[in-house]
Coordinates of C-alpha atoms in Angstrom, one line a residue:
M1 CA -26.1 0.8 7.3
A2 CA -25.2 4.5 7.3
I3 CA -23.9 6.0 4.2
V4 CA -20.7 8.0 4.5
T5 CA -21.4 11.7 3.9
K6 CA -18.4 13.3 5.5
L7 CA -14.8 12.3 4.6
T8 CA -11.4 13.9 4.8
G9 CA -9.0 14.3 1.9
K10 CA -6.9 11.7 3.6
D11 CA -9.9 9.3 3.6
T12 CA -10.3 9.7 -0.1
L13 CA -6.7 8.7 -0.7
L14 CA -7.2 5.6 1.4
L15 CA -10.4 4.8 -0.5
L16 CA -8.5 5.0 -3.8
L17 CA -6.0 2.5 -2.5
Y18 CA -8.6 0.2 -0.9
S19 CA -11.0 0.0 -3.8
P20 CA -11.0 -2.9 -6.2
G21 CA -10.2 -2.0 -9.8
V22 CA -9.0 -4.0 -12.8
L23 CA -8.4 -7.2 -10.8
D24 CA -11.7 -6.9 -8.8
D25 CA -9.7 -7.4 -5.6
P26 CA -9.7 -4.9 -2.7
N27 CA -6.5 -3.1 -2.2
E28 CA -5.4 -3.1 -5.8
K29 CA -2.0 -1.5 -6.1
I30 CA -1.4 1.8 -7.8
R31 CA 1.7 2.0 -9.9
G32 CA 3.7 5.3 -9.7
R33 CA 3.4 8.7 -8.0
T34 CA 2.3 10.4 -11.2
R35 CA -0.7 8.0 -11.6
L36 CA -1.6 8.4 -8.0
V37 CA -1.5 12.2 -8.1
K38 CA -3.6 12.3 -11.3
M39 CA -6.1 9.8 -9.9
A40 CA -6.5 11.9 -6.7
F41 CA -7.0 15.0 -9.0
L42 CA -9.6 13.1 -11.1
F43 CA -11.3 11.9 -7.9
K44 CA -11.7 15.5 -6.8
E45 CA -13.0 16.6 -10.2
E46 CA -15.2 13.7 -11.3
V47 CA -16.0 11.3 -8.4
D48 CA -16.5 13.7 -5.5
P49 CA -19.2 15.8 -7.3
K50 CA -21.2 12.7 -8.2
F51 CA -20.9 11.2 -4.7
K52 CA -22.0 14.4 -3.1
F53 CA -19.7 13.9 -0.1
D54 CA -18.9 16.6 2.3
I55 CA -15.1 16.3 2.2
E56 CA -13.0 18.3 4.6
N57 CA -9.5 19.2 3.6
L58 CA -9.7 17.8 0.1
A59 CA -6.3 18.2 -1.6
E60 CA -5.9 21.4 -3.6
F61 CA -4.3 21.2 -7.0
V62 CA -2.4 23.8 -9.0
A63 CA -1.3 24.1 -12.6
W64 CA 2.3 23.0 -12.7
K65 CA 5.0 22.2 -15.2
F66 CA 3.4 18.9 -16.0
G67 CA -0.3 19.4 -15.3
P68 CA -2.2 19.3 -12.0
W69 CA -0.1 18.8 -9.0
S70 CA -0.7 18.7 -5.2
E71 CA 1.8 19.0 -2.4
E72 CA -1.0 17.7 -0.1
V73 CA -1.2 14.4 -1.8
Y74 CA 2.5 13.9 -1.4
S75 CA 2.5 14.8 2.3
D76 CA -0.6 12.6 2.9
I77 CA 1.2 9.6 1.3
E78 CA 4.2 10.2 3.4
F79 CA 2.1 10.6 6.5
F80 CA 0.4 7.2 5.8
R81 CA 3.8 5.6 5.1
S82 CA 5.1 6.9 8.5
I83 CA 2.2 5.5 10.5
G84 CA 2.3 2.1 8.6
F85 CA -0.9 2.5 6.6
V86 CA 0.7 2.5 3.2
A87 CA 3.6 0.4 1.9
T88 CA 5.5 0.8 -1.3
E89 CA 7.4 -1.6 -3.5
T90 CA 10.0 -0.1 -5.8
E91 CA 11.2 -1.1 -9.2
E92 CA 14.1 0.3 -11.0
N93 CA 13.6 2.0 -14.3
N94 CA 16.0 3.5 -16.7
A95 CA 15.5 7.3 -16.8
N96 CA 15.3 7.1 -20.6
D97 CA 12.1 5.0 -20.3
L98 CA 10.3 7.7 -18.3
T99 CA 7.9 10.4 -19.5
P100 CA 9.2 13.8 -18.6
E101 CA 6.4 14.1 -16.1
E102 CA 7.4 10.9 -14.2
A103 CA 11.0 12.1 -13.9
E104 CA 10.0 15.6 -12.8
E105 CA 7.4 14.3 -10.3
F106 CA 10.0 12.0 -8.9
E107 CA 12.4 14.9 -8.4
K108 CA 9.6 17.0 -6.8
W109 CA 8.7 14.0 -4.5
E110 CA 12.4 13.8 -3.4
E111 CA 12.4 17.5 -2.6
N112 CA 9.1 17.3 -0.7
V113 CA 10.1 14.4 1.5
S114 CA 13.8 15.4 1.9
L115 CA 15.2 12.2 0.5
T116 CA 18.8 12.0 -0.6
D117 CA 19.4 12.2 -4.3
Y118 CA 19.3 9.1 -6.4
A119 CA 21.6 8.3 -9.2
T120 CA 20.8 10.4 -12.2
D121 CA 20.4 7.4 -14.5
E122 CA 18.0 5.5 -12.3
Y123 CA 14.5 6.1 -11.2
Q124 CA 12.6 4.1 -8.6
Q125 CA 9.0 3.8 -9.4
E126 CA 7.0 3.2 -6.4
I127 CA 4.0 0.9 -6.3
F128 CA 1.5 1.9 -3.6
T129 CA -0.7 -0.4 -1.5
L130 CA -2.4 -0.4 1.9
T131 CA -0.8 -2.5 4.6
S132 CA -2.8 -4.7 6.8
L133 CA -3.0 -1.9 9.3
G134 CA -4.3 0.5 6.6
R135 CA -6.9 -2.1 5.5
K136 CA -7.9 -2.6 9.2
Y137 CA -8.4 1.1 9.6
I138 CA -10.7 1.3 6.5
E139 CA -12.6 -1.8 7.6
D140 CA -12.9 -1.0 11.3
N141 CA -14.2 2.5 10.6
K142 CA -16.4 1.1 7.8
I143 CA -15.2 3.8 5.5
F144 CA -15.6 1.7 2.3
E145 CA -18.6 -0.4 3.6
S146 CA -20.5 2.7 4.5
L147 CA -20.6 3.7 0.8
S148 CA -23.8 3.0 -1.1
E149 CA -23.6 0.2 -3.6
N150 CA -23.7 2.9 -6.4
Q151 CA -20.8 4.7 -4.8
K152 CA -18.8 1.5 -4.4
A153 CA -19.5 0.6 -8.0
G154 CA -18.6 4.1 -9.2
L155 CA -15.3 4.1 -7.2
K156 CA -14.4 0.6 -8.6
E157 CA -15.1 1.7 -12.2
F158 CA -13.0 4.9 -11.6
K159 CA -10.1 2.9 -10.3
K160 CA -10.5 0.2 -13.0
K161 CA -10.5 2.9 -15.7
F162 CA -7.4 4.8 -14.5
N163 CA -5.5 1.9 -13.1
G164 CA -6.0 -0.2 -16.3
V165 CA -4.7 2.3 -18.9
S166 CA -1.2 3.6 -19.7
L167 CA 0.0 6.7 -17.9
F168 CA 0.1 8.5 -21.2
S169 CA -3.6 7.9 -21.7
I170 CA -4.3 9.4 -18.3
L171 CA -2.2 12.4 -19.1
R172 CA -3.9 12.9 -22.4
Y173 CA -7.3 12.6 -20.7
V174 CA -6.4 15.2 -18.1
Y175 CA -4.8 17.6 -20.5
E176 CA -7.8 17.5 -22.9
K177 CA -10.5 17.7 -20.2
Y178 CA -8.8 20.2 -17.8
P179 CA -6.8 22.6 -19.9
Q180 CA -6.8 25.2 -17.1
Y181 CA -4.4 22.9 -15.2
T182 CA -2.0 22.7 -18.2
L183 CA -1.3 26.5 -18.5
K184 CA 2.2 26.1 -17.1
S185 CA 2.9 22.7 -18.7
E186 CA 6.2 22.1 -20.4
I187 CA 5.0 19.0 -22.1
K188 CA 1.5 20.1 -23.3
N189 CA 2.5 19.8 -27.0
Q190 CA 3.9 16.3 -26.5
I191 CA 0.8 15.1 -24.7
L192 CA -1.8 16.7 -27.1
H193 CA 0.0 15.7 -30.3

């Protein structure tokens, strides 16, 4: 079986969603936009260099008010939702229960996809998963199956690690390891306390 050596940035997002993680089941859900964006960032920084893929159009990240952020990840998710590859469940959360980053990323997401404003005291956290059509695309194109066993295991460990911890733990990890992406952060002192 051929090993995948060339992917697109969109493929990597689908791989993140398709990969098993904590539950050891394919297509394990990813809870929240902030987690998904930070996982895409960490994939670019930590997984891609080890896999030695030739990835075209890998999302670019910039230092933003709450750490690394990418408009491309947001637009890719919206693209996949529009073609039926990605589904989201929502759960209501009280805005007081959110980290500042989650609330700000929610507002940025709304701006980016031209959604109407939600009530100021509610936040809808989205839980991302591939649809049967998205899974079929991955399987028919052998995107996951073409990975080496080491690549599959590495991707699974990556997803298990970052899908199995609190969002605060992810943020602290990112802020400590990638300070160049926190230069504009408004919550740096809260995260690194």
